[in-house]
Amino acid sequence: PTTEIYTLSLHDALPISALETLHFFGMCVLFGALIIMDLRLIGFEKTAAVIDTDKLYPIALAGFSINLITGIIFCFGDPGRYFINISFQIKMVLLFIAGLNFLYYKFKVEHMLASVGPGEDAPAIARTVGAASLILWTGVLAFGRLIPYLGTG
């Protein structure tokens, strides 16, 4: 069963290729920003203050927004392919947990980082949140990539 979105755009090679390219671009932008932010939280590349990496949030948000829009088009364009796919389901659970991790960071951890200067380690809870973020987003990326290969639930 297909939907109006599929009929309008996803059954032709050009629109699907353009959407796949946008989705990949958004993922690269998002993951690139996250790697820099999370690795600094964990304790790598201490030449900058931890809070300085917050300047990358708009970039990460732009990548996430591109992926959200294109992902919704994919899902609702061919729901029979996605919603019963075990890899997609795992990806969505990991995405939800990554979102909770981000909210925890924003409301419980971020305020602790204002005093962490260059060369200093972030508090243990911040390092844990950063490591969890890297693991969760790597899982989102991996299971998203596995959607065509792992099949349905």
Tab-separated table of N, CA and C in Angstrom:
chain	number	residue	atom	x	y	z
A	1	PRO	N	0.835	-1.195	0.000
A	1	PRO	CA	0.000	0.000	0.000
A	1	PRO	C	0.873	1.250	0.000
A	2	THR	N	0.537	2.154	-0.862
A	2	THR	CA	1.294	3.395	-0.933
A	2	THR	C	0.407	4.561	-0.530
A	3	THR	N	1.027	5.696	-0.370
A	3	THR	CA	0.302	6.888	0.047
A	3	THR	C	0.413	7.952	-1.033
A	4	GLU	N	-0.271	9.052	-0.794
A	4	GLU	CA	-0.223	10.181	-1.720
A	4	GLU	C	1.204	10.699	-1.885
A	5	ILE	N	1.978	10.704	-0.803
A	5	ILE	CA	3.373	11.155	-0.891
A	5	ILE	C	4.144	10.269	-1.858
A	6	TYR	N	3.947	8.962	-1.746
A	6	TYR	CA	4.629	8.033	-2.648
A	6	TYR	C	4.218	8.314	-4.089
A	7	THR	N	2.941	8.463	-4.300
A	7	THR	CA	2.425	8.710	-5.645
A	7	THR	C	2.996	9.998	-6.223
A	8	LEU	N	3.120	11.027	-5.387
A	8	LEU	CA	3.601	12.317	-5.869
A	8	LEU	C	5.105	12.364	-6.100
A	9	SER	N	5.872	11.631	-5.281
A	9	SER	CA	7.305	11.859	-5.376
A	9	SER	C	8.193	10.634	-5.300
A	10	LEU	N	7.847	9.662	-4.488
A	10	LEU	CA	8.807	8.614	-4.184
A	10	LEU	C	8.884	7.487	-5.205
A	11	HIS	N	7.993	7.439	-6.165
A	11	HIS	CA	8.069	6.352	-7.129
A	11	HIS	C	8.971	6.690	-8.314
A	12	ASP	N	9.408	7.934	-8.421
A	12	ASP	CA	10.316	8.338	-9.484
A	12	ASP	C	11.745	8.384	-8.949
A	13	ALA	N	12.703	8.059	-9.801
A	13	ALA	CA	14.101	7.984	-9.386
A	13	ALA	C	14.664	9.338	-8.965
A	14	LEU	N	14.336	10.401	-9.670
A	14	LEU	CA	14.921	11.705	-9.364
A	14	LEU	C	14.511	12.228	-7.991
A	15	PRO	N	13.220	12.270	-7.657
A	15	PRO	CA	12.864	12.769	-6.316
A	15	PRO	C	13.435	11.906	-5.193
A	16	ILE	N	13.399	10.590	-5.349
A	16	ILE	CA	13.911	9.737	-4.276
A	16	ILE	C	15.414	9.917	-4.133
A	17	SER	N	16.118	10.084	-5.242
A	17	SER	CA	17.565	10.313	-5.179
A	17	SER	C	17.881	11.643	-4.513
A	18	ALA	N	17.108	12.658	-4.838
A	18	ALA	CA	17.314	13.973	-4.228
A	18	ALA	C	17.041	13.919	-2.724
A	19	LEU	N	15.971	13.235	-2.332
A	19	LEU	CA	15.655	13.118	-0.903
A	19	LEU	C	16.708	12.299	-0.167
A	20	GLU	N	17.187	11.224	-0.763
A	20	GLU	CA	18.245	10.406	-0.152
A	20	GLU	C	19.516	11.234	0.023
A	21	THR	N	19.828	12.040	-0.988
A	21	THR	CA	21.020	12.887	-0.909
A	21	THR	C	20.867	13.919	0.203
A	22	LEU	N	19.712	14.547	0.299
A	22	LEU	CA	19.460	15.502	1.381
A	22	LEU	C	19.541	14.828	2.749
A	23	HIS	N	18.978	13.635	2.852
A	23	HIS	CA	19.001	12.899	4.116
A	23	HIS	C	20.447	12.590	4.512
A	24	PHE	N	21.237	12.152	3.544
A	24	PHE	CA	22.644	11.848	3.812
A	24	PHE	C	23.399	13.116	4.200
A	25	PHE	N	23.157	14.211	3.501
A	25	PHE	CA	23.800	15.480	3.820
A	25	PHE	C	23.443	15.930	5.242
A	26	GLY	N	22.161	15.854	5.583
A	26	GLY	CA	21.727	16.226	6.929
A	26	GLY	C	22.391	15.375	7.992
A	27	MET	N	22.518	14.090	7.714
A	27	MET	CA	23.176	13.185	8.663
A	27	MET	C	24.643	13.559	8.834
A	28	CYS	N	25.323	13.889	7.745
A	28	CYS	CA	26.735	14.281	7.829
A	28	CYS	C	26.907	15.559	8.649
A	29	VAL	N	26.042	16.528	8.412
A	29	VAL	CA	26.110	17.796	9.150
A	29	VAL	C	25.834	17.552	10.632
A	30	LEU	N	24.781	16.821	10.928
A	30	LEU	CA	24.421	16.512	12.313
A	30	LEU	C	25.529	15.740	13.013
A	31	PHE	N	25.954	14.651	12.403
A	31	PHE	CA	26.940	13.791	13.047
A	31	PHE	C	28.284	14.500	13.175
A	32	GLY	N	28.656	15.305	12.180
A	32	GLY	CA	29.911	16.050	12.273
A	32	GLY	C	29.923	16.989	13.465
A	33	ALA	N	28.839	17.724	13.651
A	33	ALA	CA	28.751	18.642	14.792
A	33	ALA	C	28.719	17.871	16.108
A	34	LEU	N	27.957	16.778	16.142
A	34	LEU	CA	27.862	15.984	17.372
A	34	LEU	C	29.201	15.387	17.778
A	35	ILE	N	29.955	14.919	16.808
A	35	ILE	CA	31.260	14.331	17.126
A	35	ILE	C	32.151	15.356	17.818
A	36	ILE	N	32.199	16.560	17.278
A	36	ILE	CA	33.037	17.605	17.872
A	36	ILE	C	32.557	17.934	19.283
A	37	MET	N	31.246	18.145	19.445
A	37	MET	CA	30.708	18.511	20.759
A	37	MET	C	30.902	17.389	21.783
A	38	ASP	N	30.570	16.164	21.374
A	38	ASP	CA	30.624	15.052	22.321
A	38	ASP	C	32.051	14.653	22.673
A	39	LEU	N	32.949	14.663	21.695
A	39	LEU	CA	34.333	14.313	22.005
A	39	LEU	C	34.956	15.325	22.953
A	40	ARG	N	34.624	16.603	22.802
A	40	ARG	CA	35.138	17.601	23.754
A	40	ARG	C	34.544	17.379	25.136
A	41	LEU	N	33.270	17.024	25.203
A	41	LEU	CA	32.656	16.717	26.498
A	41	LEU	C	33.368	15.563	27.179
A	42	ILE	N	33.680	14.548	26.390
A	42	ILE	CA	34.318	13.347	26.934
A	42	ILE	C	35.730	13.650	27.417
A	43	GLY	N	36.399	14.600	26.786
A	43	GLY	CA	37.728	14.974	27.241
A	43	GLY	C	38.784	15.044	26.157
A	44	PHE	N	38.406	14.883	24.921
A	44	PHE	CA	39.354	15.001	23.821
A	44	PHE	C	39.469	16.457	23.390
A	45	GLU	N	40.600	16.802	22.791
A	45	GLU	CA	40.840	18.136	22.232
A	45	GLU	C	40.449	19.233	23.225
A	46	LYS	N	41.228	19.310	24.288
A	46	LYS	CA	40.920	20.237	25.377
A	46	LYS	C	41.420	21.654	25.138
A	47	THR	N	41.789	21.980	23.909
A	47	THR	CA	42.295	23.329	23.652
A	47	THR	C	41.190	24.388	23.735
A	48	ALA	N	39.955	23.971	23.654
A	48	ALA	CA	38.821	24.910	23.757
A	48	ALA	C	38.032	24.614	25.024
A	49	ALA	N	37.363	25.629	25.524
A	49	ALA	CA	36.459	25.427	26.649
A	49	ALA	C	35.271	24.589	26.159
A	50	VAL	N	34.746	23.754	27.023
A	50	VAL	CA	33.630	22.887	26.647
A	50	VAL	C	32.459	23.703	26.125
A	51	ILE	N	32.166	24.793	26.778
A	51	ILE	CA	31.000	25.599	26.421
A	51	ILE	C	31.147	26.224	25.032
A	52	ASP	N	32.387	26.353	24.543
A	52	ASP	CA	32.602	26.913	23.196
A	52	ASP	C	32.009	26.033	22.101
A	53	THR	N	31.920	24.748	22.346
A	53	THR	CA	31.358	23.858	21.325
A	53	THR	C	29.852	24.053	21.169
A	54	ASP	N	29.233	24.758	22.098
A	54	ASP	CA	27.796	25.053	21.971
A	54	ASP	C	27.496	25.862	20.714
A	55	LYS	N	28.501	26.506	20.170
A	55	LYS	CA	28.311	27.269	18.936
A	55	LYS	C	27.927	26.357	17.772
A	56	LEU	N	28.141	25.058	17.940
A	56	LEU	CA	27.808	24.102	16.887
A	56	LEU	C	26.349	23.639	16.954
A	57	TYR	N	25.609	24.012	17.989
A	57	TYR	CA	24.208	23.584	18.098
A	57	TYR	C	23.354	23.982	16.905
A	58	PRO	N	23.460	25.208	16.405
A	58	PRO	CA	22.642	25.544	15.230
A	58	PRO	C	22.971	24.663	14.016
A	59	ILE	N	24.221	24.293	13.871
A	59	ILE	CA	24.612	23.422	12.765
A	59	ILE	C	24.017	22.036	12.958
A	60	ALA	N	24.130	21.507	14.174
A	60	ALA	CA	23.555	20.193	14.470
A	60	ALA	C	22.039	20.222	14.281
A	61	LEU	N	21.403	21.284	14.722
A	61	LEU	CA	19.951	21.417	14.581
A	61	LEU	C	19.542	21.498	13.111
A	62	ALA	N	20.337	22.168	12.305
A	62	ALA	CA	20.046	22.236	10.865
A	62	ALA	C	20.113	20.836	10.250
A	63	GLY	N	21.149	20.083	10.574
A	63	GLY	CA	21.263	18.719	10.065
A	63	GLY	C	20.116	17.844	10.537
A	64	PHE	N	19.771	17.969	11.823
A	64	PHE	CA	18.659	17.192	12.357
A	64	PHE	C	17.353	17.554	11.663
A	65	SER	N	17.143	18.839	11.412
A	65	SER	CA	15.907	19.291	10.760
A	65	SER	C	15.779	18.727	9.345
A	66	ILE	N	16.877	18.740	8.613
A	66	ILE	CA	16.874	18.153	7.269
A	66	ILE	C	16.511	16.678	7.350
A	67	ASN	N	17.111	15.969	8.292
A	67	ASN	CA	16.826	14.537	8.439
A	67	ASN	C	15.403	14.285	8.901
A	68	LEU	N	14.903	15.118	9.772
A	68	LEU	CA	13.533	14.947	10.246
A	68	LEU	C	12.547	15.093	9.093
A	69	ILE	N	12.711	16.128	8.303
A	69	ILE	CA	11.785	16.373	7.185
A	69	ILE	C	11.870	15.258	6.149
A	70	THR	N	13.081	14.923	5.719
A	70	THR	CA	13.216	13.872	4.701
A	70	THR	C	12.804	12.515	5.262
A	71	GLY	N	13.116	12.266	6.523
A	71	GLY	CA	12.722	10.994	7.143
A	71	GLY	C	11.216	10.828	7.221
A	72	ILE	N	10.515	11.901	7.556
A	72	ILE	CA	9.045	11.848	7.594
A	72	ILE	C	8.491	11.556	6.201
A	73	ILE	N	9.076	12.181	5.202
A	73	ILE	CA	8.618	11.921	3.825
A	73	ILE	C	8.833	10.449	3.470
A	74	PHE	N	9.991	9.897	3.828
A	74	PHE	CA	10.245	8.476	3.553
A	74	PHE	C	9.229	7.591	4.275
A	75	CYS	N	9.032	7.849	5.564
A	75	CYS	CA	8.163	6.995	6.387
A	75	CYS	C	6.723	7.002	5.906
A	76	PHE	N	6.206	8.193	5.703
A	76	PHE	CA	4.812	8.279	5.319
A	76	PHE	C	4.597	8.082	3.821
A	77	GLY	N	5.676	8.108	3.072
A	77	GLY	CA	5.589	7.793	1.655
A	77	GLY	C	5.464	6.299	1.410
A	78	ASP	N	6.020	5.503	2.285
A	78	ASP	CA	5.974	4.049	2.139
A	78	ASP	C	5.909	3.410	3.531
A	79	PRO	N	4.819	3.639	4.264
A	79	PRO	CA	4.736	3.171	5.655
A	79	PRO	C	4.856	1.653	5.794
A	80	GLY	N	4.400	0.917	4.812
A	80	GLY	CA	4.496	-0.538	4.875
A	80	GLY	C	5.921	-1.044	4.891
A	81	ARG	N	6.814	-0.261	4.359
A	81	ARG	CA	8.230	-0.637	4.357
A	81	ARG	C	8.901	-0.311	5.687
A	82	TYR	N	8.551	0.823	6.283
A	82	TYR	CA	9.281	1.315	7.439
A	82	TYR	C	8.720	0.847	8.780
A	83	PHE	N	7.437	1.027	8.986
A	83	PHE	CA	6.897	0.829	10.324
A	83	PHE	C	6.993	-0.608	10.822
A	84	ILE	N	7.085	-1.582	9.940
A	84	ILE	CA	7.223	-2.974	10.382
A	84	ILE	C	8.667	-3.462	10.333
A	85	ASN	N	9.585	-2.594	9.944
A	85	ASN	CA	10.986	-2.963	9.810
A	85	ASN	C	11.686	-2.885	11.163
A	86	ILE	N	12.302	-3.982	11.588
A	86	ILE	CA	12.938	-4.045	12.915
A	86	ILE	C	14.078	-3.042	13.043
A	87	SER	N	14.830	-2.834	11.975
A	87	SER	CA	15.924	-1.872	12.016
A	87	SER	C	15.386	-0.447	12.205
A	88	PHE	N	14.297	-0.127	11.523
A	88	PHE	CA	13.663	1.182	11.682
A	88	PHE	C	13.148	1.355	13.111
A	89	GLN	N	12.538	0.310	13.652
A	89	GLN	CA	12.010	0.382	15.011
A	89	GLN	C	13.124	0.622	16.032
A	90	ILE	N	14.239	-0.093	15.875
A	90	ILE	CA	15.383	0.100	16.778
A	90	ILE	C	15.932	1.511	16.617
A	91	LYS	N	16.027	1.983	15.377
A	91	LYS	CA	16.499	3.341	15.116
A	91	LYS	C	15.629	4.357	15.844
A	92	MET	N	14.324	4.190	15.791
A	92	MET	CA	13.416	5.139	16.438
A	92	MET	C	13.553	5.107	17.962
A	93	VAL	N	13.742	3.929	18.536
A	93	VAL	CA	13.949	3.833	19.985
A	93	VAL	C	15.246	4.545	20.367
A	94	LEU	N	16.317	4.304	19.616
A	94	LEU	CA	17.589	4.967	19.894
A	94	LEU	C	17.483	6.477	19.712
A	95	LEU	N	16.743	6.909	18.706
A	95	LEU	CA	16.527	8.339	18.472
A	95	LEU	C	15.778	8.974	19.647
A	96	PHE	N	14.778	8.279	20.145
A	96	PHE	CA	14.023	8.771	21.303
A	96	PHE	C	14.932	8.886	22.533
A	97	ILE	N	15.740	7.877	22.776
A	97	ILE	CA	16.656	7.905	23.933
A	97	ILE	C	17.701	9.002	23.747
A	98	ALA	N	18.192	9.184	22.508
A	98	ALA	CA	19.148	10.266	22.238
A	98	ALA	C	18.501	11.622	22.524
A	99	GLY	N	17.231	11.768	22.205
A	99	GLY	CA	16.511	12.997	22.515
A	99	GLY	C	16.406	13.236	24.009
A	100	LEU	N	16.112	12.182	24.762
A	100	LEU	CA	16.065	12.300	26.223
A	100	LEU	C	17.435	12.658	26.787
A	101	ASN	N	18.485	12.061	26.223
A	101	ASN	CA	19.855	12.358	26.638
A	101	ASN	C	20.169	13.836	26.399
A	102	PHE	N	19.749	14.356	25.243
A	102	PHE	CA	19.965	15.768	24.937
A	102	PHE	C	19.224	16.659	25.927
A	103	LEU	N	17.968	16.317	26.226
A	103	LEU	CA	17.198	17.119	27.187
A	103	LEU	C	17.845	17.089	28.565
A	104	TYR	N	18.352	15.941	28.966
A	104	TYR	CA	19.058	15.838	30.248
A	104	TYR	C	20.276	16.758	30.235
A	105	TYR	N	21.014	16.734	29.136
A	105	TYR	CA	22.180	17.610	29.004
A	105	TYR	C	21.764	19.080	29.126
A	106	LYS	N	20.743	19.485	28.357
A	106	LYS	CA	20.342	20.890	28.335
A	106	LYS	C	19.847	21.389	29.694
A	107	PHE	N	19.107	20.543	30.423
A	107	PHE	CA	18.472	21.014	31.650
A	107	PHE	C	19.217	20.648	32.932
A	108	LYS	N	20.098	19.667	32.887
A	108	LYS	CA	20.779	19.239	34.111
A	108	LYS	C	22.296	19.371	34.064
A	109	VAL	N	22.869	19.349	32.879
A	109	VAL	CA	24.328	19.272	32.778
A	109	VAL	C	24.952	20.555	32.247
A	110	GLU	N	24.343	21.169	31.251
A	110	GLU	CA	24.959	22.293	30.550
A	110	GLU	C	25.405	23.411	31.490
A	111	HIS	N	24.604	23.718	32.494
A	111	HIS	CA	24.957	24.822	33.401
A	111	HIS	C	26.240	24.548	34.180
A	112	MET	N	26.624	23.287	34.313
A	112	MET	CA	27.852	22.928	35.028
A	112	MET	C	29.110	23.228	34.208
A	113	LEU	N	28.943	23.472	32.918
A	113	LEU	CA	30.091	23.545	32.027
A	113	LEU	C	30.650	24.945	31.834
A	114	ALA	N	29.965	25.957	32.329
A	114	ALA	CA	30.410	27.338	32.132
A	114	ALA	C	31.795	27.579	32.713
A	115	SER	N	32.135	26.872	33.759
A	115	SER	CA	33.428	27.092	34.420
A	115	SER	C	34.516	26.127	33.948
A	116	VAL	N	34.209	25.246	33.001
A	116	VAL	CA	35.199	24.292	32.504
A	116	VAL	C	35.958	24.949	31.356
A	117	GLY	N	37.183	25.342	31.639
A	117	GLY	CA	37.986	26.050	30.653
A	117	GLY	C	38.835	25.131	29.801
A	118	PRO	N	39.617	25.728	28.918
A	118	PRO	CA	40.528	24.933	28.091
A	118	PRO	C	41.484	24.126	28.971
A	119	GLY	N	41.732	22.911	28.579
A	119	GLY	CA	42.634	22.038	29.319
A	119	GLY	C	41.997	21.318	30.495
A	120	GLU	N	40.765	21.650	30.824
A	120	GLU	CA	40.097	21.043	31.968
A	120	GLU	C	39.106	19.971	31.522
A	121	ASP	N	38.897	18.997	32.381
A	121	ASP	CA	37.908	17.953	32.125
A	121	ASP	C	36.530	18.419	32.573
A	122	ALA	N	35.526	18.010	31.821
A	122	ALA	CA	34.143	18.244	32.226
A	122	ALA	C	33.819	17.308	33.395
A	123	PRO	N	32.787	17.627	34.180
A	123	PRO	CA	32.378	16.724	35.256
A	123	PRO	C	32.029	15.340	34.699
A	124	ALA	N	32.107	14.345	35.554
A	124	ALA	CA	31.866	12.959	35.139
A	124	ALA	C	30.495	12.778	34.486
A	125	ILE	N	29.486	13.427	35.008
A	125	ILE	CA	28.147	13.276	34.437
A	125	ILE	C	28.115	13.827	33.012
A	126	ALA	N	28.834	14.912	32.747
A	126	ALA	CA	28.888	15.473	31.395
A	126	ALA	C	29.622	14.518	30.454
A	127	ARG	N	30.702	13.925	30.935
A	127	ARG	CA	31.427	12.956	30.105
A	127	ARG	C	30.549	11.755	29.790
A	128	THR	N	29.755	11.324	30.758
A	128	THR	CA	28.848	10.197	30.547
A	128	THR	C	27.780	10.546	29.514
A	129	VAL	N	27.215	11.737	29.617
A	129	VAL	CA	26.198	12.182	28.657
A	129	VAL	C	26.806	12.271	27.255
A	130	GLY	N	28.030	12.776	27.150
A	130	GLY	CA	28.699	12.862	25.858
A	130	GLY	C	28.955	11.490	25.252
A	131	ALA	N	29.413	10.549	26.070
A	131	ALA	CA	29.656	9.182	25.577
A	131	ALA	C	28.343	8.525	25.161
A	132	ALA	N	27.307	8.713	25.968
A	132	ALA	CA	25.993	8.149	25.620
A	132	ALA	C	25.496	8.723	24.302
A	133	SER	N	25.697	10.024	24.106
A	133	SER	CA	25.279	10.661	22.866
A	133	SER	C	25.979	10.037	21.664
A	134	LEU	N	27.285	9.883	21.744
A	134	LEU	CA	28.025	9.270	20.634
A	134	LEU	C	27.542	7.853	20.344
A	135	ILE	N	27.331	7.073	21.380
A	135	ILE	CA	26.876	5.689	21.207
A	135	ILE	C	25.475	5.664	20.600
A	136	LEU	N	24.579	6.471	21.150
A	136	LEU	CA	23.195	6.483	20.659
A	136	LEU	C	23.112	6.947	19.210
A	137	TRP	N	23.788	8.037	18.867
A	137	TRP	CA	23.714	8.548	17.503
A	137	TRP	C	24.418	7.629	16.516
A	138	THR	N	25.466	6.951	16.953
A	138	THR	CA	26.094	5.944	16.085
A	138	THR	C	25.107	4.815	15.819
A	139	GLY	N	24.359	4.432	16.835
A	139	GLY	CA	23.320	3.414	16.660
A	139	GLY	C	22.222	3.873	15.724
A	140	VAL	N	21.790	5.125	15.868
A	140	VAL	CA	20.768	5.678	14.968
A	140	VAL	C	21.265	5.609	13.528
A	141	LEU	N	22.489	6.030	13.336
A	141	LEU	CA	23.079	6.014	11.994
A	141	LEU	C	23.185	4.588	11.452
A	142	ALA	N	23.703	3.668	12.265
A	142	ALA	CA	23.909	2.289	11.815
A	142	ALA	C	22.583	1.597	11.498
A	143	PHE	N	21.617	1.709	12.394
A	143	PHE	CA	20.339	1.038	12.145
A	143	PHE	C	19.563	1.695	11.013
A	144	GLY	N	19.743	2.984	10.810
A	144	GLY	CA	19.142	3.635	9.651
A	144	GLY	C	19.721	3.078	8.361
A	145	ARG	N	21.016	2.883	8.378
A	145	ARG	CA	21.671	2.332	7.191
A	145	ARG	C	21.266	0.882	6.948
A	146	LEU	N	20.922	0.161	7.991
A	146	LEU	CA	20.562	-1.256	7.872
A	146	LEU	C	19.106	-1.492	7.490
A	147	ILE	N	18.305	-0.453	7.392
A	147	ILE	CA	16.885	-0.623	7.070
A	147	ILE	C	16.671	-1.467	5.819
A	148	PRO	N	17.386	-1.229	4.736
A	148	PRO	CA	17.127	-2.049	3.543
A	148	PRO	C	17.578	-3.507	3.681
A	149	TYR	N	18.430	-3.799	4.660
A	149	TYR	CA	19.055	-5.115	4.737
A	149	TYR	C	18.513	-6.021	5.824
A	150	LEU	N	17.980	-5.460	6.895
A	150	LEU	CA	17.515	-6.299	7.996
A	150	LEU	C	16.098	-6.787	7.817
A	151	GLY	N	15.383	-6.206	6.903
A	151	GLY	CA	14.040	-6.694	6.614
A	151	GLY	C	13.010	-6.267	7.629
A	152	THR	N	11.933	-6.989	7.611
A	152	THR	CA	10.792	-6.617	8.441
A	152	THR	C	10.769	-7.413	9.742
A	153	GLY	N	9.976	-6.877	10.698
A	153	GLY	CA	9.864	-7.440	12.036
A	153	GLY	C	9.383	-8.824	12.053
